[in-house]
Coordinates of C-alpha atoms and ligand atoms in Angstrom, one line a residue:
M158 CA -58.5 3.4 30.4
K159 CA -60.8 4.0 33.6
N160 CA -58.9 7.0 34.9
N161 CA -57.4 9.8 33.0
H162 CA -55.7 11.1 36.2
S163 CA -52.5 9.3 36.8
S164 CA -51.7 8.3 40.3
P165 CA -49.7 11.2 42.0
I166 CA -47.5 8.7 43.8
L167 CA -46.9 7.0 40.3
L168 CA -46.2 10.5 38.9
L169 CA -43.6 11.1 41.9
I170 CA -41.8 8.0 41.2
L171 CA -41.7 8.6 37.4
S172 CA -40.3 12.1 37.9
F173 CA -37.9 10.9 40.3
V174 CA -36.4 8.0 38.0
L175 CA -36.5 10.7 35.1
L176 CA -34.7 13.1 37.2
S177 CA -32.1 10.9 38.2
F178 CA -31.9 9.5 34.7
I179 CA -31.2 13.0 33.2
K180 CA -28.8 13.9 35.9
C181 CA -26.9 10.7 35.3
K182 CA -26.8 11.6 31.5
E183 CA -25.9 15.1 32.2
E184 CA -22.9 13.8 34.6
K185 CA -21.7 11.5 31.7
Y186 CA -22.1 14.2 29.1
K187 CA -20.6 17.1 31.5
N188 CA -17.2 17.8 29.5
V189 CA -18.6 16.6 26.1
Q190 CA -17.5 19.3 23.4
P191 CA -18.9 19.8 19.9
L192 CA -17.0 18.5 17.0
E193 CA -15.1 21.1 14.6
N194 CA -13.8 19.8 11.2
T195 CA -16.2 18.8 8.3
W196 CA -14.6 15.4 8.3
D197 CA -15.4 14.9 12.0
F198 CA -19.1 14.2 10.6
A199 CA -20.6 11.4 8.7
I200 CA -23.1 12.4 6.0
P201 CA -26.2 12.0 8.2
N202 CA -28.4 8.7 7.9
Q203 CA -30.0 8.5 4.6
E204 CA -33.6 7.2 3.9
L205 CA -34.2 5.2 0.8
P206 CA -35.2 7.6 -2.3
E207 CA -38.6 6.6 -3.6
G208 CA -38.4 3.7 -6.0
I209 CA -35.1 2.3 -4.6
A210 CA -34.9 -1.1 -2.6
S211 CA -31.4 -0.4 -1.1
L212 CA -28.6 2.0 -0.8
S213 CA -26.1 -0.6 -1.9
A214 CA -24.2 -0.2 -5.0
K215 CA -25.1 -3.8 -5.9
Q216 CA -28.6 -2.8 -6.2
C217 CA -28.0 0.4 -8.4
G218 CA -25.9 -1.9 -10.4
V219 CA -29.2 -4.0 -11.4
C220 CA -30.0 -1.2 -13.6
H221 CA -26.8 0.9 -14.1
Q222 CA -24.5 -2.3 -15.1
T223 CA -21.6 -0.5 -16.7
H224 CA -21.4 2.2 -14.0
Y225 CA -21.4 -0.7 -11.4
N226 CA -18.7 -2.7 -13.1
E227 CA -16.5 0.3 -13.8
W228 CA -16.8 1.7 -10.0
K229 CA -16.2 -1.9 -8.9
L230 CA -12.8 -1.8 -10.2
S231 CA -12.1 1.8 -8.4
T232 CA -10.0 2.5 -5.4
H233 CA -13.2 4.1 -4.0
A234 CA -14.9 0.4 -4.0
N235 CA -11.7 -0.7 -1.8
A236 CA -11.7 2.4 0.4
W237 CA -12.9 0.1 3.4
T238 CA -11.5 -3.2 2.7
D239 CA -8.0 -1.9 1.7
K240 CA -5.6 -3.8 3.9
Q241 CA -3.2 -0.9 4.6
F242 CA -6.3 1.0 5.7
Q243 CA -7.7 -1.6 7.9
A244 CA -4.2 -2.2 9.4
E245 CA -4.0 1.8 10.3
L246 CA -7.3 1.9 11.6
K247 CA -6.9 -0.8 14.4
K248 CA -3.8 1.5 15.6
E249 CA -4.6 3.0 19.0
T250 CA -3.5 6.2 17.5
S251 CA -6.2 6.2 14.8
P252 CA -9.1 8.5 15.9
F253 CA -12.7 7.9 15.2
M254 CA -12.9 10.3 12.1
C255 CA -10.6 8.2 10.1
I256 CA -13.5 6.5 8.7
N257 CA -15.6 9.6 7.3
C258 CA -14.1 9.7 4.2
H259 CA -13.5 6.0 3.6
I260 CA -17.2 5.1 4.6
P261 CA -18.7 8.6 4.3
L262 CA -22.4 7.7 5.1
Q263 CA -23.7 7.3 8.6
N264 CA -25.5 4.3 7.2
Q265 CA -22.3 2.7 6.8
Q266 CA -21.0 3.2 10.4
E267 CA -21.8 1.3 13.5
Y268 CA -21.8 4.3 15.7
I269 CA -23.1 7.8 15.8
I270 CA -20.7 10.2 17.3
K271 CA -22.2 12.9 19.7
G272 CA -19.1 14.9 20.7
L273 CA -15.8 14.4 22.3
V274 CA -15.4 14.1 26.1
D275 CA -13.1 17.0 27.3
G276 CA -12.5 17.8 23.6
D277 CA -10.4 14.4 23.3
I278 CA -10.5 12.9 19.8
Y279 CA -9.8 9.5 21.5
Q280 CA -12.8 9.9 23.8
P281 CA -15.6 10.2 21.2
V282 CA -19.2 9.8 22.8
K283 CA -20.6 7.0 20.7
E284 CA -24.4 5.8 20.2
L285 CA -25.1 2.5 18.4
N286 CA -26.6 3.8 14.9
P287 CA -30.0 2.2 14.4
E288 CA -29.7 2.3 10.8
F289 CA -26.2 0.6 10.3
D290 CA -26.1 -1.7 7.4
E291 CA -22.9 -3.9 7.2
E292 CA -23.3 -4.3 3.4
L293 CA -23.1 -0.7 2.6
Q294 CA -20.0 -0.5 4.9
Q295 CA -18.0 -3.0 2.9
E296 CA -18.8 -1.0 -0.5
G297 CA -16.6 1.8 0.8
I298 CA -17.3 5.0 -1.4
N299 CA -20.5 3.7 -3.0
C300 CA -22.9 5.0 -5.4
A301 CA -25.0 6.4 -2.5
S302 CA -22.0 8.1 -1.0
C303 CA -22.1 10.7 -3.8
H304 CA -25.5 10.3 -5.4
V305 CA -28.0 10.3 -2.6
R306 CA -28.9 13.2 -0.4
D307 CA -32.2 14.0 1.6
G308 CA -34.0 11.1 0.5
A309 CA -33.4 11.5 -3.6
I310 CA -30.8 10.5 -6.1
I311 CA -28.7 13.6 -7.0
G312 CA -28.0 13.7 -10.9
P313 CA -26.8 16.0 -13.3
T314 CA -30.0 16.3 -15.4
G315 CA -32.9 15.5 -12.9
T316 CA -34.4 13.2 -15.9
K317 CA -38.0 12.2 -15.2
K318 CA -37.2 8.8 -17.1
A319 CA -35.8 7.5 -14.0
P320 CA -37.9 5.1 -11.6
H321 CA -36.4 6.7 -8.5
K322 CA -36.7 10.2 -7.1
T323 CA -34.1 12.1 -9.1
I324 CA -33.1 15.7 -8.4
K325 CA -30.7 17.9 -10.5
D326 CA -27.8 19.4 -8.5
T327 CA -24.6 19.9 -10.6
K328 CA -23.1 22.0 -7.7
H329 CA -23.1 19.0 -5.8
L330 CA -21.6 16.8 -8.3
S331 CA -18.8 19.2 -9.3
E332 CA -15.1 18.9 -8.2
N333 CA -16.2 20.2 -4.9
L334 CA -17.5 16.6 -3.9
C335 CA -14.0 15.4 -4.8
I336 CA -12.3 18.1 -3.0
G337 CA -14.4 17.5 0.2
C338 CA -12.3 14.1 0.7
H339 CA -9.1 14.9 -1.6
N340 CA -7.8 18.1 0.6
A341 CA -7.3 17.7 4.1
V342 CA -4.4 19.6 5.9
A343 CA -4.6 19.3 9.5
V344 CA -2.5 18.5 12.6
I345 CA -4.7 16.2 14.7
T346 CA -2.1 15.2 17.2
P347 CA 1.8 15.9 17.2
D348 CA 2.5 13.0 15.2
L349 CA -0.6 12.4 13.4
V350 CA -1.1 15.1 10.5
C351 CA -3.5 14.8 7.4
S352 CA -1.6 16.3 4.3
F353 CA -3.5 15.8 1.3
E354 CA -3.5 18.6 -0.8
T355 CA -4.6 17.7 -4.4
G356 CA -7.4 20.1 -4.5
D357 CA -5.0 23.0 -3.4
E358 CA -2.6 21.9 -6.0
W359 CA -5.2 21.9 -8.6
K360 CA -6.5 25.5 -7.7
E361 CA -3.2 26.9 -7.9
G362 CA -2.1 25.3 -11.1
P363 CA -2.7 26.0 -15.0
Y364 CA -5.6 23.6 -15.1
Y365 CA -7.8 25.7 -12.7
G366 CA -10.8 27.1 -14.6
K367 CA -9.8 24.8 -17.8
K368 CA -9.9 21.3 -16.7
D369 CA -11.6 19.8 -13.6
C370 CA -11.1 16.8 -11.6
K371 CA -14.0 14.8 -13.4
I372 CA -12.8 15.7 -17.2
C373 CA -9.6 13.5 -16.3
H374 CA -11.0 11.1 -13.7
M375 CA -14.6 10.5 -14.8
E376 CA -13.9 11.0 -18.6
P377 CA -17.3 11.8 -20.6
I378 CA -18.6 9.4 -23.1
N379 CA -22.0 8.9 -25.1
R380 CA -23.9 5.7 -23.9
E381 CA -26.9 4.3 -22.4
I382 CA -26.7 4.7 -18.7
V383 CA -29.5 1.7 -18.5
S384 CA -29.9 -0.8 -21.0
G385 CA -32.7 0.1 -23.6
Y386 CA -33.1 3.8 -22.4
G387 CA -31.1 5.3 -25.4
E388 CA -27.7 6.9 -25.4
R389 CA -27.0 10.0 -23.5
L390 CA -24.1 11.9 -22.0
S391 CA -22.3 9.9 -19.5
H392 CA -19.0 9.6 -17.7
L393 CA -16.8 6.7 -16.8
H394 CA -16.8 5.5 -13.4
Y395 CA -13.3 4.0 -13.0
F396 CA -11.9 7.1 -11.0
A397 CA -8.6 5.8 -12.6
G398 CA -5.4 7.1 -10.8
S399 CA -2.0 5.9 -9.9
G400 CA -3.2 2.5 -11.3
I401 CA -1.3 0.7 -8.2
P402 CA -3.9 -1.9 -7.8
K403 CA -5.1 -2.5 -4.2
V404 CA -5.3 -6.4 -4.7
D405 CA -2.9 -8.3 -7.1
T406 CA -6.0 -9.7 -9.1
L407 CA -7.8 -6.4 -9.4
K408 CA -7.0 -4.8 -12.8
T409 CA -7.5 -1.2 -11.9
K410 CA -7.6 1.6 -14.9
M411 CA -4.2 3.5 -14.9
L412 CA -3.7 7.1 -15.4
N413 CA 0.0 8.4 -16.0
G414 CA 1.2 11.9 -15.3
L415 CA 4.6 11.7 -16.5
E416 CA 5.9 11.4 -20.0
V417 CA 9.4 10.1 -20.4
Y418 CA 12.0 11.2 -22.6
P419 CA 14.9 9.3 -23.1
S420 CA 18.5 10.8 -24.5
E421 CA 20.1 10.0 -27.6
I422 CA 22.9 7.5 -26.7
K423 CA 26.4 7.1 -28.1
K424 CA 26.5 3.3 -28.7
N425 CA 30.1 3.0 -29.4
I426 CA 32.4 4.8 -27.0
S427 CA 36.1 4.7 -26.4
V428 CA 37.6 3.6 -22.8
K429 CA 38.6 7.0 -22.0
D430 CA 35.2 8.1 -22.5
S431 CA 32.1 7.4 -20.2
V432 CA 28.7 5.9 -20.6
R433 CA 26.3 8.7 -20.3
F434 CA 22.7 8.7 -20.4
S435 CA 19.9 11.2 -19.2
L436 CA 16.2 10.7 -18.8
K437 CA 13.8 13.6 -18.8
V438 CA 10.5 13.2 -16.9
K439 CA 7.7 15.8 -17.2
N440 CA 4.4 16.1 -15.4
E441 CA 2.4 16.5 -18.7
H442 CA -0.8 15.0 -17.9
A443 CA -1.7 15.6 -14.4
G444 CA -3.9 18.5 -13.1
H445 CA -1.8 18.5 -9.9
R446 CA 1.8 17.7 -8.4
V447 CA 3.0 14.0 -9.1
P448 CA 2.6 12.2 -6.9
T449 CA -0.1 13.8 -5.0
G450 CA -2.3 13.0 -2.1
D451 CA -0.9 10.8 0.4
P452 CA 2.6 11.7 1.5
E453 CA 3.8 8.1 1.2
R454 CA 3.6 7.9 -2.6
F455 CA 6.7 8.2 -4.5
F456 CA 8.4 7.5 -7.9
L457 CA 12.0 5.9 -8.3
I458 CA 14.2 6.3 -11.4
T459 CA 16.8 3.4 -11.4
F460 CA 19.9 3.2 -13.6
Q461 CA 22.0 -0.1 -13.4
L462 CA 24.9 -0.7 -15.7
K463 CA 25.8 -4.4 -16.1
N464 CA 28.5 -5.9 -17.6
K465 CA 28.5 -9.0 -20.2
Q466 CA 28.1 -11.4 -17.2
G467 CA 25.0 -9.7 -15.8
E468 CA 26.8 -8.2 -12.7
I469 CA 25.8 -4.7 -11.8
I470 CA 29.1 -2.6 -12.0
S471 CA 27.3 0.8 -11.1
E472 CA 23.9 2.0 -10.0
K473 CA 21.9 5.1 -9.2
T474 CA 18.5 5.6 -7.8
D475 CA 16.6 9.2 -7.8
R476 CA 13.5 9.5 -6.0
I477 CA 10.4 12.0 -6.6
G478 CA 8.2 12.5 -3.6
E479 CA 8.1 13.8 0.0
Q480 CA 10.1 12.7 2.9
W481 CA 8.6 13.0 6.3
E482 CA 9.8 12.4 10.0
W483 CA 6.7 11.1 12.0
H484 CA 8.2 10.8 15.5
P485 CA 8.2 12.5 17.9
K486 CA 6.5 15.3 15.8
A487 CA 5.4 15.0 12.2
Q488 CA 7.3 17.2 9.9
K489 CA 8.0 17.4 6.2
L490 CA 11.6 17.0 5.6
S491 CA 11.6 17.5 1.8
D492 CA 9.3 17.6 -1.2
N493 CA 10.2 17.4 -4.7
N494 CA 6.9 16.3 -6.2
L495 CA 6.6 17.7 -9.7
F496 CA 4.2 20.5 -10.3
P497 CA 2.1 20.5 -13.6
N498 CA 4.2 20.7 -16.4
E499 CA 7.4 20.6 -14.7
E500 CA 10.2 18.7 -16.2
R501 CA 13.3 17.2 -14.3
T502 CA 16.4 15.6 -15.9
F503 CA 18.2 12.7 -14.4
D504 CA 21.7 11.8 -15.4
F505 CA 23.9 8.7 -15.3
S506 CA 27.6 8.4 -16.2
Y507 CA 30.0 5.7 -15.5
S508 CA 33.7 5.0 -16.9
P509 CA 34.0 1.3 -17.0
S510 CA 37.8 0.2 -16.8
E511 CA 37.5 -2.6 -19.4
K512 CA 36.5 -2.6 -22.9
G513 CA 33.4 -4.8 -23.6
T514 CA 29.6 -4.9 -24.0
Y515 CA 27.7 -3.1 -21.4
T516 CA 23.7 -2.9 -20.7
L517 CA 22.1 0.1 -18.9
Q518 CA 18.9 -0.8 -17.7
V519 CA 16.7 2.2 -16.9
E520 CA 13.4 2.0 -15.0
V521 CA 10.7 4.4 -13.7
T522 CA 8.5 2.9 -11.1
K523 CA 5.6 4.4 -9.1
H524 CA 5.0 3.2 -5.5
R525 CA 2.0 3.4 -3.0
L526 CA 4.3 3.1 0.0
S527 CA 7.6 1.7 1.1
Q528 CA 8.5 -2.0 1.7
E529 CA 9.4 -1.0 5.1
H530 CA 6.2 0.6 6.0
A531 CA 4.4 -2.4 4.3
N532 CA 6.3 -4.7 6.5
Y533 CA 5.4 -2.7 9.5
N534 CA 1.7 -2.8 8.7
K535 CA 2.0 -6.7 7.7
L536 CA 0.6 -6.2 4.1
G537 CA 1.5 -9.5 2.6
K538 CA 2.7 -10.1 -1.0
E539 CA -1.0 -9.8 -2.6
Y540 CA -0.8 -6.4 -1.7
P541 CA 1.2 -4.7 -4.7
L542 CA 3.3 -1.6 -3.6
S543 CA 4.4 -0.7 -7.0
I544 CA 4.1 -0.8 -10.8
S545 CA 6.6 -0.3 -13.4
I546 CA 5.9 2.8 -15.9
F547 CA 9.1 2.7 -18.0
E548 CA 11.7 0.1 -18.5
E549 CA 14.5 0.0 -21.4
N550 CA 17.8 -1.6 -21.9
Y551 CA 20.5 0.2 -23.7
I552 CA 23.4 -1.6 -25.2
Y553 CA 27.1 0.1 -25.3
T554 CA 30.0 -1.1 -26.9
I555 CA 33.3 0.1 -25.3
K556 CA 36.2 -0.3 -27.6
Ligands
HEC73 C1 -34.9 -0.1 -11.5 C2 -33.8 0.5 -12.0 C3 -33.0 1.5 -11.6 C4 -32.5 1.4 -10.3 C5 -32.2 0.2 -9.2 C6 -31.3 2.5 -10.1 N1 -31.9 3.3 -11.3 FE1 -30.7 5.2 -11.5 N2 -31.7 5.6 -13.2 C7 -32.7 4.5 -13.9 C8 -33.1 5.0 -15.1 C9 -34.1 4.1 -16.0 C10 -32.5 6.3 -15.2 C11 -32.8 7.0 -16.5 C12 -31.9 6.8 -17.7 C13 -31.8 7.6 -18.6 O1 -31.7 9.0 -18.4 O2 -31.2 7.5 -19.7 C14 -31.7 6.6 -14.2 C15 -30.9 7.7 -13.7 C16 -30.0 7.9 -12.8 C17 -29.3 8.9 -12.6 C18 -29.1 10.2 -13.7 C19 -30.0 11.3 -13.2 C20 -29.8 12.5 -14.0 O3 -30.1 13.4 -13.3 O4 -29.5 12.4 -15.0 C21 -28.4 8.7 -11.7 C22 -27.4 9.7 -11.0 C23 -28.8 7.4 -11.1 N3 -29.9 6.8 -11.9 C24 -28.2 6.8 -10.0 C25 -28.6 5.6 -9.3 C26 -28.2 5.3 -7.8 C27 -27.2 5.9 -7.3 C28 -28.8 4.2 -7.9 C29 -28.7 3.2 -6.7 C30 -28.9 4.1 -5.3 C31 -29.7 3.9 -9.1 N4 -29.7 4.8 -10.0 C32 -30.7 2.9 -9.0 C33 -33.0 3.3 -13.5 C34 -32.5 2.7 -12.1
HEC74 C1 -16.2 10.4 0.5 C2 -14.7 10.9 0.2 C3 -14.3 10.9 -1.3 C4 -14.9 11.6 -2.3 C5 -16.1 12.2 -2.2 C6 -13.9 11.2 -3.5 N1 -12.9 10.6 -3.2 FE1 -11.5 9.9 -4.7 N2 -10.7 8.6 -2.7 C7 -11.3 8.7 -1.6 C8 -10.4 7.7 -0.8 C9 -10.3 7.4 0.6 C10 -9.5 7.0 -1.8 C11 -8.5 6.2 -1.5 C12 -9.0 4.8 -1.1 C13 -7.9 3.9 -1.0 O1 -6.6 4.0 -1.1 O2 -8.2 2.6 -0.1 C14 -9.8 7.8 -3.1 C15 -9.2 7.4 -4.2 C16 -9.2 8.0 -5.3 C17 -8.4 7.9 -6.6 C18 -7.3 6.9 -6.8 C19 -6.1 7.1 -6.1 C20 -5.2 5.9 -6.4 O3 -4.3 6.2 -7.4 O4 -5.1 5.2 -5.8 C21 -9.0 8.7 -7.4 C22 -8.2 9.0 -8.9 C23 -10.0 9.6 -6.9 N3 -10.1 9.2 -5.6 C24 -10.8 10.6 -7.6 C25 -11.7 11.2 -7.2 C26 -12.6 12.2 -7.7 C27 -12.3 12.6 -9.2 C28 -13.7 12.4 -7.2 C29 -14.6 13.4 -7.3 C30 -15.7 12.8 -8.7 C31 -13.7 11.6 -5.9 N4 -12.3 11.1 -5.9 C32 -14.4 11.8 -4.9 C33 -12.3 9.5 -1.1 C34 -13.2 10.3 -1.9
HEC75 C1 -5.4 17.5 -16.4 C2 -6.1 16.3 -15.8 C3 -6.3 16.1 -14.2 C4 -7.0 16.7 -13.4 C5 -7.5 18.2 -13.9 C6 -6.8 16.1 -12.2 N1 -6.3 15.1 -12.3 FE1 -5.9 13.7 -10.8 N2 -4.5 12.7 -12.2 C7 -4.4 12.9 -13.4 C8 -3.4 12.0 -13.7 C9 -2.6 11.7 -15.1 C10 -2.8 11.1 -12.5 C11 -1.9 10.0 -12.7 C12 -0.7 10.5 -11.9 C13 0.3 9.3 -11.9 O1 0.2 8.4 -11.1 O2 1.4 9.3 -12.8 C14 -3.7 11.6 -11.5 C15 -3.6 11.1 -10.0 C16 -4.6 11.5 -9.2 C17 -4.8 10.8 -8.2 C18 -3.8 9.5 -7.4 C19 -2.8 10.1 -6.8 C20 -1.5 9.8 -7.2 O3 -0.3 10.2 -6.5 O4 -1.2 9.2 -8.2 C21 -5.8 11.1 -7.3 C22 -6.2 11.1 -5.9 C23 -6.2 12.5 -8.1 N3 -5.6 12.4 -9.3 C24 -7.3 13.4 -7.6 C25 -7.6 14.4 -8.5 C26 -8.7 15.6 -8.0 C27 -9.4 15.3 -6.6 C28 -8.7 16.4 -8.7 C29 -9.5 17.6 -9.0 C30 -9.1 18.5 -7.8 C31 -7.9 16.1 -9.9 N4 -7.3 14.9 -9.7 C32 -7.5 16.5 -11.2 C33 -5.0 13.7 -14.0 C34 -5.8 14.7 -13.6
HEC76 C1 -16.9 9.5 -5.9 C2 -18.2 10.0 -6.5 C3 -19.0 9.1 -7.4 C4 -19.4 7.8 -7.2 C5 -18.8 6.9 -6.0 C6 -20.0 7.4 -8.1 N1 -20.5 8.5 -8.9 FE1 -22.1 8.4 -10.3 N2 -21.6 10.5 -10.7 C7 -20.7 11.2 -10.0 C8 -20.5 12.4 -10.7 C9 -19.8 13.9 -10.2 C10 -21.5 12.4 -11.8 C11 -21.8 13.6 -12.7 C12 -20.8 13.7 -13.7 C13 -21.4 15.0 -14.5 O1 -22.3 15.0 -15.2 O2 -20.8 16.1 -14.4 C14 -21.9 11.2 -11.7 C15 -22.8 10.5 -13.1 C16 -23.5 9.4 -12.7 C17 -24.7 9.3 -13.6 C18 -25.1 9.8 -14.6 C19 -24.6 9.4 -16.0 C20 -23.2 9.7 -16.3 O3 -22.5 8.8 -16.1 O4 -22.8 10.7 -16.4 C21 -25.1 7.9 -13.2 C22 -26.1 7.0 -13.9 C23 -24.6 7.7 -12.0 N3 -23.3 8.6 -11.9 C24 -24.5 6.2 -11.4 C25 -23.5 5.8 -10.3 C26 -23.5 4.6 -10.0 C27 -24.5 3.5 -10.2 C28 -22.6 4.5 -9.1 C29 -22.2 3.2 -8.2 C30 -21.8 1.9 -9.0 C31 -21.8 5.8 -9.1 N4 -22.4 6.6 -9.9 C32 -20.8 6.2 -8.2 C33 -20.0 10.7 -8.9 C34 -19.9 9.3 -8.4
HEC77 C1 -10.6 14.2 4.7 C2 -10.7 12.7 4.2 C3 -9.7 11.7 4.8 C4 -9.5 11.2 6.2 C5 -10.5 12.1 7.4 C6 -8.9 10.0 6.4 N1 -8.5 9.9 4.8 FE1 -7.6 8.1 4.4 N2 -7.3 8.9 2.6 C7 -8.2 9.9 1.9 C8 -8.1 10.0 0.5 C9 -8.5 11.1 -0.2 C10 -7.1 9.1 0.2 C11 -6.4 8.8 -1.3 C12 -5.1 9.6 -1.3 C13 -4.4 9.5 -2.5 O1 -4.4 8.4 -3.2 O2 -4.1 10.4 -3.1 C14 -6.8 8.1 1.4 C15 -6.1 6.9 1.3 C16 -5.7 6.3 2.5 C17 -5.0 5.1 2.7 C18 -4.4 4.5 1.4 C19 -2.9 5.0 1.3 C20 -2.7 4.8 -0.3 O3 -1.5 4.8 -0.5 O4 -3.5 4.6 -1.0 C21 -5.0 4.8 3.9 C22 -4.3 3.5 4.4 C23 -5.6 5.7 4.9 N3 -6.3 6.6 3.9 C24 -5.7 5.9 6.1 C25 -6.4 6.8 7.0 C26 -6.3 7.1 8.2 C27 -5.6 5.8 9.1 C28 -7.1 7.7 8.6 C29 -7.2 8.5 9.9 C30 -5.9 8.9 10.6 C31 -7.5 8.6 7.3 N4 -7.1 7.7 6.3 C32 -8.4 9.5 7.4 C33 -9.0 10.6 2.8 C34 -9.1 10.7 4.2

């Protein structure tokens, strides 16, 4: 450069352009208000930890094959691609922060949200994210979502055997990580509320301080975490839950919270008597209520009494779950979810008027959402709505 002094005219023009740019920006951002809730934010863009070629689960899976294969079957791996989630996300009523627990890393999100215009959740100020990676987005809650922070892999031991930068942080990898997403109670708009209370249910229940989320959902096991490195303490990564699969071809691992106890039956009864049956269900295995989390979950206990021709002559259905009214204002109408160790007995009784052989079919099913809501979201047949966890036929002879 010949001259170190810039021309005063150029400076003037430059500062004018700059000033009007700032002014323009100020005007645009005039009423922008900061975000408040924890789930309003993504986890900031993460740099690649030393020794790692990509943040994708696929990449981790090159070495951690068993963890990858287990995680791949989990609901976490489907938290973005899930049809119901995608259907709900497309609705105008779904605000920007819906994605923050389903694709929690900023690297998985197309935009960085800077604030809200006039504090309106439907008017976020967006900037294109230069670090956006579509492959990571498809993976939903992937390995990096839980394990990568501040340019390092967070692990339980901080082992020096790993080829990647590893930091020990057992506080981060505790139940707090789970509760960060599995407990959200907030009224977002009058007809949109978050009501996931799994963390609170656990804290208020008998397992608190004894068994945490990981013991039941990430069962400990001794095994190699990378082939050839020798066995060590490890944890299953299926994150097994209700077991209702997201796609009919996916074999998710299932946990059952309920134990089912059928009553003794009297097989031969007189016409003056009735067919009687009772089913006791007890929440014996879950560390929180059953169902928990999404308020749309429910269980049905159905009794169907059929005659010899297979015609249903009497039926009864009981329900365990919450009932909500969403419009015009979201409010919980009822809630009979079972607390840990709580039991409930469901009775059936009927007096057939004719002698003969009768079959009582008893079934317990767990449901992700109702058929009505599935139709509303246009979810096809390949989206399973329920699974059966108990089914039995009892024969009665009426003399
Ligand atoms: C090139 C192979 C390789 C890749 C790729 C790899 N790891 Fe590892 N990782 C290892 C080895 C080797 C160990 C140590 C094995 C041992 O302790 O037995 C390890 C250990 C770990 C641990 C345990 C750390 C601790 O504190 O005990 C975690 C967690 C982990 N890796 C997560 C990841 C994640 C997440 C990814 C992807 C972002 C990943 N790894 C990618 C090879 C790899
Ligand atoms: C970044 C947020 C996030 C974190 C952290 C997280 N989860 Fe999840 N989890 C989710 C979301 C979202 C789903 C549901 C995905 C869907 O249905 O599409 C889910 C689903 C599940 C399910 C399956 C529910 C079912 O039956 O369908 C279980 C079980 C579960 N998580 C347990 C855990 C445990 C245990 C931890 C802690 C080790 C944890 N989660 C950490 C967000 C998270
Ligand atoms: C004592 C074991 C135990 C503990 C502790 C526990 N869970 Fe569960 N959890 C279960 C069982 C069993 C089920 C299956 C319930 C069913 O569908 O019958 C379940 C189901 C779930 C589901 C699926 C939702 C549903 O309605 O089926 C989620 C999500 C979940 N647990 C998250 C958590 C989180 C988060 C924690 C910690 C705050 C936790 N769990 C603690 C045993 C446990
Ligand atoms: C929802 C959060 C979550 C996700 C997703 C997740 N992990 Fe983990 N992972 C944990 C927690 C929590 C622990 C620590 C368990 C402990 O030691 O208490 C752990 C432990 C590990 C360990 C140490 C050995 C072991 O099994 O305890 C490895 C290796 C590991 N994870 C790899 C992976 C890989 C690879 C993926 C993706 C395929 C993955 N994790 C996905 C939460 C997660
Ligand atoms: C605070 C974290 C968080 C936020 C924010 C969040 N979700 Fe979720 N979402 C979850 C968790 C956790 C689950 C799993 C619940 C369970 O199975 O117990 C889930 C499950 C779902 C499911 C699957 C339901 C099922 O039965 O499996 C849908 C659909 C969904 N969320 C849509 C949304 C929409 C739409 C928004 C925005 C209005 C949103 N989520 C915001 C944490 C969150």
